[in-house]
Tab-separated table of C-alpha atoms in Angstrom:
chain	number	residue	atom	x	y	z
Q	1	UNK	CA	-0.511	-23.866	-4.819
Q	2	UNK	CA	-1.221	-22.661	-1.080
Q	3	UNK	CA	-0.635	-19.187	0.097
Q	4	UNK	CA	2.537	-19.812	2.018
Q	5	UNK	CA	4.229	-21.065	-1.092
Q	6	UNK	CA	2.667	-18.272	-3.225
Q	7	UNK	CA	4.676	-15.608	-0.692
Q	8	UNK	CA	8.090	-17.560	-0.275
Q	9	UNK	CA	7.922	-17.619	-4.187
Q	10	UNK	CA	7.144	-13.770	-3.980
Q	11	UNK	CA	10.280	-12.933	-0.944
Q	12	UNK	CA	12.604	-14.856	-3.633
Q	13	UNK	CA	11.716	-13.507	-6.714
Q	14	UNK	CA	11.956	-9.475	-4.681
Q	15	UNK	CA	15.050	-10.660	-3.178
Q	16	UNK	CA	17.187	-10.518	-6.321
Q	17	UNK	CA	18.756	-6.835	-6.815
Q	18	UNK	CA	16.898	-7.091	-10.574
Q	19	UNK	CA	13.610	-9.095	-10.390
Q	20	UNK	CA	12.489	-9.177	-14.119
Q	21	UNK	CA	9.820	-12.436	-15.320
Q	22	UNK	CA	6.844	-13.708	-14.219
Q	23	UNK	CA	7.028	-14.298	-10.437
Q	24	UNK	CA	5.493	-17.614	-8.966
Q	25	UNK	CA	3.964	-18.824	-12.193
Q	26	UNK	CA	6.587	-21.016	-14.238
Q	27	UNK	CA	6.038	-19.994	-18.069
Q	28	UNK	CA	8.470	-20.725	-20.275
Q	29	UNK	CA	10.034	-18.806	-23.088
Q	30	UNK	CA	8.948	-18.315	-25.864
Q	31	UNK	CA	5.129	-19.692	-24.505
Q	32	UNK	CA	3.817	-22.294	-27.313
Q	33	UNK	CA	-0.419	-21.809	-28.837
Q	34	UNK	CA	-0.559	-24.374	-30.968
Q	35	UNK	CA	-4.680	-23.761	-31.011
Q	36	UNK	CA	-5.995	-20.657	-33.672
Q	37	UNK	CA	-6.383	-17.608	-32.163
Q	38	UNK	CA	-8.718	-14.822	-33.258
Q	39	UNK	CA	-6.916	-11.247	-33.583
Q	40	UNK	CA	-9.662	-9.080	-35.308
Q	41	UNK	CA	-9.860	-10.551	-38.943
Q	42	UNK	CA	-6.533	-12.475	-38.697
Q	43	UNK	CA	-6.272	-15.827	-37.576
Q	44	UNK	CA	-3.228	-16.937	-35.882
Q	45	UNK	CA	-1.695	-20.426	-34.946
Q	46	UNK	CA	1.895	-22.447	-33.966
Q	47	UNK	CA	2.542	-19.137	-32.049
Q	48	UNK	CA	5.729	-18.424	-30.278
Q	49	UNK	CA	5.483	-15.558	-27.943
Q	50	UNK	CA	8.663	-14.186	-26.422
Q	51	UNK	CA	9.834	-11.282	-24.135
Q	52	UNK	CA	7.981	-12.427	-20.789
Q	53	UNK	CA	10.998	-13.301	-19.169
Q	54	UNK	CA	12.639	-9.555	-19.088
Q	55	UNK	CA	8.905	-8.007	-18.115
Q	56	UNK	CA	9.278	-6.107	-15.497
Q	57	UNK	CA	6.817	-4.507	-12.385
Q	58	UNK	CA	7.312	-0.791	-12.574
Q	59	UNK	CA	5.066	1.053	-10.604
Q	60	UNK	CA	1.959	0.833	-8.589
Q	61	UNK	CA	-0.237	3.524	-7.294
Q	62	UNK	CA	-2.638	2.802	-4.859
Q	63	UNK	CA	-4.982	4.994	-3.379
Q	64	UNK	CA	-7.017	3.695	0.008
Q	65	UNK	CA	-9.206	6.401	0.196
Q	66	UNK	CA	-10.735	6.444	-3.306
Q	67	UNK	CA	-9.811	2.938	-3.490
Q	68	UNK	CA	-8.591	3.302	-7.051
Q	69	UNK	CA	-4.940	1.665	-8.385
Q	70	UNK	CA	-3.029	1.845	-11.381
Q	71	UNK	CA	-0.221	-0.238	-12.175
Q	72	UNK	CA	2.217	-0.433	-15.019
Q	73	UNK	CA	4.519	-3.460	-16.321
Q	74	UNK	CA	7.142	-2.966	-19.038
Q	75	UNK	CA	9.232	-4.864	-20.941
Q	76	UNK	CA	12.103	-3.966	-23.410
Q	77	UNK	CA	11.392	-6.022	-26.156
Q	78	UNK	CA	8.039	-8.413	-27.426
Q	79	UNK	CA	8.103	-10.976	-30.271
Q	80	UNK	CA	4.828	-13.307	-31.918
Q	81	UNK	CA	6.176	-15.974	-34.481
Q	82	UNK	CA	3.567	-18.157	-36.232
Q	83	UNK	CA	1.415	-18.756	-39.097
Q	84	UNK	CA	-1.541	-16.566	-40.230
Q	85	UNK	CA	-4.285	-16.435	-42.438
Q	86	UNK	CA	-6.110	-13.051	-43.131
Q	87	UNK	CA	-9.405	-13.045	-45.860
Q	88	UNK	CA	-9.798	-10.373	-47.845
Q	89	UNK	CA	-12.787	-8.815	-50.478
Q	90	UNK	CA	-10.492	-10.240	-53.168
Q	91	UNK	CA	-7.830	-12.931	-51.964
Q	92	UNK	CA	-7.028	-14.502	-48.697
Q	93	UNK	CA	-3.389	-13.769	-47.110
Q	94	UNK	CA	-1.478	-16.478	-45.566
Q	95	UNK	CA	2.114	-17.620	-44.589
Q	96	UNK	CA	4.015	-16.401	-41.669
Q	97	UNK	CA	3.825	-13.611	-39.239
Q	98	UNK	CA	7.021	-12.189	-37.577
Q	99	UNK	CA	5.812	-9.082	-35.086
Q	100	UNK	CA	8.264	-7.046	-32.940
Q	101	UNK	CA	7.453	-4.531	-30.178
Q	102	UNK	CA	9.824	-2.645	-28.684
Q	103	UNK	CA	10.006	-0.643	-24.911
Q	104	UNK	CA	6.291	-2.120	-24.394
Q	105	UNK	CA	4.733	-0.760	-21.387
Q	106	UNK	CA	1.292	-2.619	-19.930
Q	107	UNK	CA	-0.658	-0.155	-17.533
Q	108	UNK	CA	-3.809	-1.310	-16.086
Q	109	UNK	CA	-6.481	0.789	-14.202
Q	110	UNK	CA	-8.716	-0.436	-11.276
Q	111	UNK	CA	-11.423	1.334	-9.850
Q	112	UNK	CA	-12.858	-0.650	-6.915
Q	113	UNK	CA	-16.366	-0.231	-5.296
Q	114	UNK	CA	-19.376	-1.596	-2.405
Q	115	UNK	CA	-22.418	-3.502	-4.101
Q	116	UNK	CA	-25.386	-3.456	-2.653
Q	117	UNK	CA	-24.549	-6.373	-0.457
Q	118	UNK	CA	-21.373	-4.397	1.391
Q	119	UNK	CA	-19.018	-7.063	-0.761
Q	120	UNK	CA	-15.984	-5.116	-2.318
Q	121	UNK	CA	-16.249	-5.309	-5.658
Q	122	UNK	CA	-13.905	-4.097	-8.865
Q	123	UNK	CA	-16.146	-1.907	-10.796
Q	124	UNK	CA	-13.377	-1.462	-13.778
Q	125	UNK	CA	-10.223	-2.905	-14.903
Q	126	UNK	CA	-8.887	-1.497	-18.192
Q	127	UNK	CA	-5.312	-1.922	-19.786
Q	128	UNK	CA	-4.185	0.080	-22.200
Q	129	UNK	CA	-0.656	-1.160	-24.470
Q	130	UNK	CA	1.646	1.098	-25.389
Q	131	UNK	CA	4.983	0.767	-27.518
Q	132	UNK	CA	8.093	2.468	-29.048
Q	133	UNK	CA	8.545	0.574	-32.164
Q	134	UNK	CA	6.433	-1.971	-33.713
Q	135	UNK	CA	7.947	-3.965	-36.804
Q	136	UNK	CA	5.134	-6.514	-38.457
Q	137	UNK	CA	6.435	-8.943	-40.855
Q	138	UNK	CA	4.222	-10.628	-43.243
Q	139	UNK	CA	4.703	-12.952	-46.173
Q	140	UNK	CA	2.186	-13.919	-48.800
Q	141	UNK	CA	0.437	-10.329	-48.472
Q	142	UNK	CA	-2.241	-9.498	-51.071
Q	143	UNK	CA	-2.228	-5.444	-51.699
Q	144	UNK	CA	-4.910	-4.678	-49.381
Q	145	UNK	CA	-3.377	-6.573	-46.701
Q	146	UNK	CA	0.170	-5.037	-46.790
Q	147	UNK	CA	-1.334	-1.651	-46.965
Q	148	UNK	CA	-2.952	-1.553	-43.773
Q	149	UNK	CA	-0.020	-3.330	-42.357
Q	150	UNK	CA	1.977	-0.300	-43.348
Q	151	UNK	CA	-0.164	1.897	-41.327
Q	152	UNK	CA	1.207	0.410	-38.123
Q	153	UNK	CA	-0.829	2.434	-35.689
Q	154	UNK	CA	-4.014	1.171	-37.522
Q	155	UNK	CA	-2.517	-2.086	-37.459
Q	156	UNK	CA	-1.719	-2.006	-33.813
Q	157	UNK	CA	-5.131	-0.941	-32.945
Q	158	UNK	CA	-6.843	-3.607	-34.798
Q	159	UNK	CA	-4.816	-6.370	-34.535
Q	160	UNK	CA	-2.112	-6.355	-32.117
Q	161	UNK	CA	-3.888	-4.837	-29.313
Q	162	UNK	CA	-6.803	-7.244	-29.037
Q	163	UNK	CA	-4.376	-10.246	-29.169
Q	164	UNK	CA	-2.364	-8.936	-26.359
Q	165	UNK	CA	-4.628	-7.565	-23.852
Q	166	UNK	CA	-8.182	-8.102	-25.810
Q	167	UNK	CA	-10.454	-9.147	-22.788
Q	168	UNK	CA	-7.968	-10.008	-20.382
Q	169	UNK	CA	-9.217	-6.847	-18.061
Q	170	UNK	CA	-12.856	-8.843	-18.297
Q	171	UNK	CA	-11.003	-11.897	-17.281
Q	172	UNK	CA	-8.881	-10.426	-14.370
Q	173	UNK	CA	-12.169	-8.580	-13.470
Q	174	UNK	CA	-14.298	-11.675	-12.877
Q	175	UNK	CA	-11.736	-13.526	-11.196
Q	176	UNK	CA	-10.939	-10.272	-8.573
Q	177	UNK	CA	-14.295	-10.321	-7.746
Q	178	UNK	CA	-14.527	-14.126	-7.211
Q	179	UNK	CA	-11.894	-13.549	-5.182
Q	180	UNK	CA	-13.373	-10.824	-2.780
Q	181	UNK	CA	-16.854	-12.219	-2.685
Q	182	UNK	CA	-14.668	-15.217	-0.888
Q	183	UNK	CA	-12.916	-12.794	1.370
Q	184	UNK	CA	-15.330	-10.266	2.427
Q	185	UNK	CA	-18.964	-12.468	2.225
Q	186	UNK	CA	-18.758	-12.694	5.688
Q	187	UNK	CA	-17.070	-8.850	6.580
Q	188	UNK	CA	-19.580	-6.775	4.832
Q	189	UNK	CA	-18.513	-2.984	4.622
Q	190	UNK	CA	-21.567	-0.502	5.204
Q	191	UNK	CA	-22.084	1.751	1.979
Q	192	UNK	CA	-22.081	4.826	2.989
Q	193	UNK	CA	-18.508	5.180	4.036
Q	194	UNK	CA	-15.638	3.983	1.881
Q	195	UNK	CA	-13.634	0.946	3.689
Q	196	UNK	CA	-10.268	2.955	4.945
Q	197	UNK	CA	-13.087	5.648	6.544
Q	198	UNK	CA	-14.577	1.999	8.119
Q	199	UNK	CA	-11.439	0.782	9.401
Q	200	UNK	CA	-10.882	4.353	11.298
Q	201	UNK	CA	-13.772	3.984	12.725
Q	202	UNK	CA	-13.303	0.481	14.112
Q	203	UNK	CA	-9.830	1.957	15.735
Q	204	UNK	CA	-11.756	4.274	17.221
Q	205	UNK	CA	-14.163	2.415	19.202
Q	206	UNK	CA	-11.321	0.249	19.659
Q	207	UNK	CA	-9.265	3.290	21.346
Q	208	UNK	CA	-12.363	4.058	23.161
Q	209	UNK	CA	-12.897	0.896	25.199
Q	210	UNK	CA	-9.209	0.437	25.314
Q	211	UNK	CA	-6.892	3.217	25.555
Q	212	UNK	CA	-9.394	6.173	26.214
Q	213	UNK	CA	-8.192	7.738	28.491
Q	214	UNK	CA	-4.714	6.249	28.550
Q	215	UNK	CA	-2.760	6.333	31.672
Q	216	UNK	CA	0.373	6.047	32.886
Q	217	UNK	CA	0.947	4.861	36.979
Q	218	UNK	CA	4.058	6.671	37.372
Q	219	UNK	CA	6.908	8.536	35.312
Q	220	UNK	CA	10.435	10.133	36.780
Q	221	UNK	CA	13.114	11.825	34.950
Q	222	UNK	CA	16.403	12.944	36.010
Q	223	UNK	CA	17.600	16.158	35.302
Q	224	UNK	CA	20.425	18.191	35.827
Q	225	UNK	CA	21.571	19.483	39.289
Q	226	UNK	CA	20.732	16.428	41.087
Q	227	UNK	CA	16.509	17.678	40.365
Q	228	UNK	CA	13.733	14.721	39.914
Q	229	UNK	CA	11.023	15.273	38.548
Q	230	UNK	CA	8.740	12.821	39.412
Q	231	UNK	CA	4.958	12.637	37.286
Q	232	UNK	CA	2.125	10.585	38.541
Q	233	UNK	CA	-1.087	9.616	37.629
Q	234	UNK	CA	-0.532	11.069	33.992
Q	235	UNK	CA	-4.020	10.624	31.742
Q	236	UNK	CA	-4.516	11.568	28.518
Q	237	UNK	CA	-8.061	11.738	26.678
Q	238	UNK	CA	-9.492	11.921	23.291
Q	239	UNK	CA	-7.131	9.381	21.513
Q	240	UNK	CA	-10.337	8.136	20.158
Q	241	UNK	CA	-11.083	11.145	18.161
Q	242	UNK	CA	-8.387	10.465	15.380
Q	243	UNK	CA	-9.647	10.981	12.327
Q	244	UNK	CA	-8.145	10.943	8.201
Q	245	UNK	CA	-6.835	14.252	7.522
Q	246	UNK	CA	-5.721	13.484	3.793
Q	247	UNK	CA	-5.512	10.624	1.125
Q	248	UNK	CA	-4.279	7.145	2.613
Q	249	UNK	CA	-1.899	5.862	-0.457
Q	250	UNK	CA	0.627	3.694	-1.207
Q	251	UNK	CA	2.955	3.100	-4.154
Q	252	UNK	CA	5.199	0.705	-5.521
Q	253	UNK	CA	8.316	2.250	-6.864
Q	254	UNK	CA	11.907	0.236	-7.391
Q	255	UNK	CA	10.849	-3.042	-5.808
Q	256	UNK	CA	9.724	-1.196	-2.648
Q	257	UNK	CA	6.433	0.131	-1.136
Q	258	UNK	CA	5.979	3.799	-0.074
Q	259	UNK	CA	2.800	4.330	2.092
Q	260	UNK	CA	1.914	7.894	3.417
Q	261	UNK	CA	-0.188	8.065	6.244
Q	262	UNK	CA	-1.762	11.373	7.570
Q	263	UNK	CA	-4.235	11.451	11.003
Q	264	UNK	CA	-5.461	13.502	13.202
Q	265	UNK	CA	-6.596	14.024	16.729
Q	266	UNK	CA	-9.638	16.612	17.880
Q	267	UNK	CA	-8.915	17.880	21.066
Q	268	UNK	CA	-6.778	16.602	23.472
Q	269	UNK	CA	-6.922	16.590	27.239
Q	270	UNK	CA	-4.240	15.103	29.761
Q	271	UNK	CA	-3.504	15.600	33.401
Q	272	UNK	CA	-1.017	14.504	35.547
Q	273	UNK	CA	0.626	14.994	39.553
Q	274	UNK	CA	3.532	16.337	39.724
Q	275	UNK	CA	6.700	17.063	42.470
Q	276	UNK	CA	10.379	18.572	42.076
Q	277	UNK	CA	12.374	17.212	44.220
Q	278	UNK	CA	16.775	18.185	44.616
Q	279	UNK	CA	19.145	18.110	46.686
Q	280	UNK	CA	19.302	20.473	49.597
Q	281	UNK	CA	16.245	22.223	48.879
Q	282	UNK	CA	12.021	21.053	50.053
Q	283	UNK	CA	10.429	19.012	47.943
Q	284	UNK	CA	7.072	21.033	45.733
Q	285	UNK	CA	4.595	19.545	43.941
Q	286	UNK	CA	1.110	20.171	42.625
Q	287	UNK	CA	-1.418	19.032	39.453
Q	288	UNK	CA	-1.555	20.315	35.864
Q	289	UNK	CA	-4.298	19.772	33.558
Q	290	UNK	CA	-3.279	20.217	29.991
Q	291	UNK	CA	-5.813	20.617	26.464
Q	292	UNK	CA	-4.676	20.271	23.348
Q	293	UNK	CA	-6.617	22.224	20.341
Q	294	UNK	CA	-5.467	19.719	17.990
Q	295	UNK	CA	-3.065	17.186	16.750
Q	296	UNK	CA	-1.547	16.314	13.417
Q	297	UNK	CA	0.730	13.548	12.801
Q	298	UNK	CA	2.022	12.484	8.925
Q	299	UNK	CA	3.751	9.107	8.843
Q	300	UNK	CA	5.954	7.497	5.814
Q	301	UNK	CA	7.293	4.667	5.853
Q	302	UNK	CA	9.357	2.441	3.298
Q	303	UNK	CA	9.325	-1.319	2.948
Q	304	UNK	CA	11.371	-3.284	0.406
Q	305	UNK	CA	9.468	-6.059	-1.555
Q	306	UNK	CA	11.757	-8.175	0.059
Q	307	UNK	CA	9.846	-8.471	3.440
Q	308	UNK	CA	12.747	-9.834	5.078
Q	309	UNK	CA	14.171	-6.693	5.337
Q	310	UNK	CA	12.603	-4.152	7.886
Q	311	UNK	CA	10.504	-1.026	6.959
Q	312	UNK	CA	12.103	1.804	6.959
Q	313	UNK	CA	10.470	5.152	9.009
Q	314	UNK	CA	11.447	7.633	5.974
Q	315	UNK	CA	9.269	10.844	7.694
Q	316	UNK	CA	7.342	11.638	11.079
Q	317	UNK	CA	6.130	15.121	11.205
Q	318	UNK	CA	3.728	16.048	14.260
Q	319	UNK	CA	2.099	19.615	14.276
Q	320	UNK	CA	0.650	20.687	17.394
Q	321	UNK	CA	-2.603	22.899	18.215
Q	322	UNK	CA	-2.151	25.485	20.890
Q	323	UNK	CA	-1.655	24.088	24.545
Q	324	UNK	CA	-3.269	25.260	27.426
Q	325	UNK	CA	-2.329	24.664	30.892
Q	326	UNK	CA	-4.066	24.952	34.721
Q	327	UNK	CA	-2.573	24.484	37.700
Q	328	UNK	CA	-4.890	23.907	40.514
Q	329	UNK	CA	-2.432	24.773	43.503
Q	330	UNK	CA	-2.706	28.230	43.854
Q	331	UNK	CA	0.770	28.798	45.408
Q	332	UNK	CA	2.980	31.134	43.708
Q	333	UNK	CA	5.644	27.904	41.995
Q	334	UNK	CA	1.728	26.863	40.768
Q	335	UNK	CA	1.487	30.024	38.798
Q	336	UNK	CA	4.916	29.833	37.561
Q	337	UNK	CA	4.341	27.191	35.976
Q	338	UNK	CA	1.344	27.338	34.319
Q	339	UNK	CA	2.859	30.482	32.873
Q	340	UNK	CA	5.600	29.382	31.865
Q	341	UNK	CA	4.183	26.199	30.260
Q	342	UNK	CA	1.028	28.291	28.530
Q	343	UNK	CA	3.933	30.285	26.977
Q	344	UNK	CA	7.080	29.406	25.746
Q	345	UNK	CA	5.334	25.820	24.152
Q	346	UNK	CA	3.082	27.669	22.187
Q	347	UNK	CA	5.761	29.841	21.357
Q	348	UNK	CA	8.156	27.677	20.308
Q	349	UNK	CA	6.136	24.616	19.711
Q	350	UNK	CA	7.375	23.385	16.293
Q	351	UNK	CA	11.039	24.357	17.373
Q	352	UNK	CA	10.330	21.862	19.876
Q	353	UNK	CA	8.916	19.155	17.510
Q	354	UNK	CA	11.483	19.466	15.523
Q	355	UNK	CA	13.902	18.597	18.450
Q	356	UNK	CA	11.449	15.879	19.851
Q	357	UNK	CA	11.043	14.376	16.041
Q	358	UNK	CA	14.189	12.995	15.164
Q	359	UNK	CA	14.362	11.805	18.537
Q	360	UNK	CA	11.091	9.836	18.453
Q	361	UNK	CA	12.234	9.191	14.849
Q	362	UNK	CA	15.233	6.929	16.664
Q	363	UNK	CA	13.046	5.062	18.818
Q	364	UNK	CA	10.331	3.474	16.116
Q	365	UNK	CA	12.996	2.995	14.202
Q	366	UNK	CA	14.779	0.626	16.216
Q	367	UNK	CA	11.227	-1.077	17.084
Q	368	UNK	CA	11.118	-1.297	12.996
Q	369	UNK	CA	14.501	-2.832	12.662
Q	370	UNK	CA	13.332	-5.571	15.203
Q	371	UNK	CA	10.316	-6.929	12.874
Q	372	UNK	CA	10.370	-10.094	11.600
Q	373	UNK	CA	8.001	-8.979	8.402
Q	374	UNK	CA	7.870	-12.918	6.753
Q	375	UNK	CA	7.821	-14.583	10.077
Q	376	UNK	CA	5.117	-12.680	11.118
Q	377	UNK	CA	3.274	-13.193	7.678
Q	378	UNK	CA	4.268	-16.766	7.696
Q	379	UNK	CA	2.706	-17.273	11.103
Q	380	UNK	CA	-0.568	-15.499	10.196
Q	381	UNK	CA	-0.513	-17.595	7.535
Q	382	UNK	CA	-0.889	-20.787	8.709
Q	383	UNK	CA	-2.878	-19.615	11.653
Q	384	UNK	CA	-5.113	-18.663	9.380
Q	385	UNK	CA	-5.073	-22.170	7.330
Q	386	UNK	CA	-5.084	-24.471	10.433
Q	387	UNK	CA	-8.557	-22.333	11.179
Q	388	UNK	CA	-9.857	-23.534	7.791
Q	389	UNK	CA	-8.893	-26.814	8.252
Q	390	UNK	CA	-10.572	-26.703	12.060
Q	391	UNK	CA	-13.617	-25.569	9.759
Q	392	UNK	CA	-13.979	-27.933	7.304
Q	393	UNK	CA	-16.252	-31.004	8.372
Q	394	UNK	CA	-14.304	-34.594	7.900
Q	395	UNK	CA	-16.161	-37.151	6.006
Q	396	UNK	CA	-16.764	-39.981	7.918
């Protein structure tokens, strides 16, 4: 089963308005174990095990910082039909067991972590079962037997639990880390940062050979009364300083992903030429250097499971550090405007934000609405395969 087929099977089972069952895998209902099965002192074969096909994915927390998760499946109703056979000090039970769980919920804890090698690695993976109703049927009890049976949370504990999810978070465990050993043998992360921190830290030097400082040739904007304003040369500096101001998480709530991002920038410095130009009157110009004290930007965003719809730009909040401006004309229209610009800004800086947000809120989202999520993941995809296949020697 490739990768490709592994997320088409994932974009149709998310694009239904209820996804319930076991995406990709094909396991039928009720699932057939015709081998004996161990379930503390009770021995269990010819099982039939239904209610797999209404589970359901409920939540998912992930947190990028920490780079802990915790996930929780439910389903409304559980059933195990087969034979048993349970010793006892006196007699041995046997016959048939009929167990029902009801509003069964599945969470599962992950706590992730660097070896000593730089390899991510799962540290812990622990589910814990949980229930409404539980209804055992037994026949051919001896006394002892249908005693403890009648103590159902004793029962559940020792038997029922370990048959469901006995071992499995081993299981999952050894097979994650299999998994990332494959992935990140060659990508190493350093251990004394965790791997979002790392990742920041590669954009910056990445900002820093690319984009720091960041110009702009040329910029004009119309206003009113016929005036142009026309900006040149425009730089801004210290891009590279952005830095994690909170948690990086994301979550997984009614088949959709909500991901909060929150970064910061140290202080910023721009400069640009400027002239005012209108009709009838001379043209003026001069240069403003502008500094930042600091800048705060929270992002979140909202993408359906189904990636062939677009994310969706649910918040952008930007809080801005006092601004400071100099003008290095020293004409009177020079001083003007570095006093007005010095004052009313910081004055009524998040009045302005909130003016300039929902505008700026407009524009991303119409660059969202123009993503192609599965094409792009398709493409990456088999860009990605047709490297391993340019990899892989040919026998001769």
């Amino acid at each position: 089963m490739t990768i490709e087929r592994i997320v088409n099977e994932l974009v149709e089972y998310f694009s239904h308005p209820d996804p319930h069952g076991v995406p990709v895998l094909r396991i039928p209902e009720p699932i057939y174990e015709e081998n004996r099965v161990a379930a503390g002192p009770i021995t269990l074969w010819d099982l039939k095990i239904s209610g797999l096909s209404e589970i359901r994915l409920d939540y998912i927390n992930v947190n990028l910082t920490s780079f802990t998760a915790v996930a929780r499946v439910s389903a409304p109703v559980g059933n195990i039909f087969g034979a048993y056979e349970w010793p006892g000090w006196w007699s041995t039970s046997e016959g048939e067991a009929n167990i029902t769980m009801t509003n069964i919920q599945l969470t599962g804890n992950l706590i992730l972590g660097i070896d000593d090698d730089g390899i991510l690695t799962a540290d812990s993976l622990k589910f814990t079962l949980y229930y409404q109703e539980l209804i055992p049927h037994f026949t051919g009890l001896a006394a002892d037997h249908s005693l403890m049976v009648s103590a159902v949370d004793v029962f559940f504990d020792s038997i029922i639990e370990p048959l469901l999810v006995g071992g499995l978070g081993d299981k999952l465990k050894a097979l994650i880390n299999r998994k990332l050993q494959d992935a990140f043998r060659e990508k190493p992360f350093p251990d004394s940062i965790s791997p979002v921190d790392y990742f920041i830290a590669k954009t910056r030097r990445d900002l820093r050979q690319k984009f720091d400082p960041f110009i702009i040739e040329r910029k004009e904007i119309n206003m009113a009364w016929e005036m142009t304003l026309v900006l040149k040369d425009i730089n801004l500096s210290g891009l590279s300083t952005i830095h994690r101001t909170h948690e990086v998480s994301a979550e997984f709530i009614d088949n959709a992903i909500f991901a909060t991002v929150q970064i910061g920038a140290q202080e910023l410095k721009g400069g640009a030429d400027w002239s005012l130009s209108a009709a009838l009157f001379p043209a003026i110009s001069g240069h403003i250097d502008i500094e930042i004290e600091s800048l705060d930007i929270t992002v979140e965003l909202r993408q359906p499971a189904n990636i062939r719809s677009p994310p969706v730009l649910r918040k952008i909040d930007i809080q801005l550090g006092n601004l400071a401006v100099r003008s290095a004309g020293e004409r009177t229209m020079d001083y003007a405007v570095e006093l007005l610009v010095n004052i009313v800004p910081n004055i009524f800086r998040n009045v302005i934000m909130d003016k300039v947000e929902p505008k700026l809120h407009q524009v991303i989202q119409k660059q969202l609405n123009g993503l192609d999520l599965h094409r792009i993941v398709m493409d990456k995809l088999a860009e990605r395969r047709l490297r391993q296949e340019e990899a892989t020697p040919t026998e001769p």
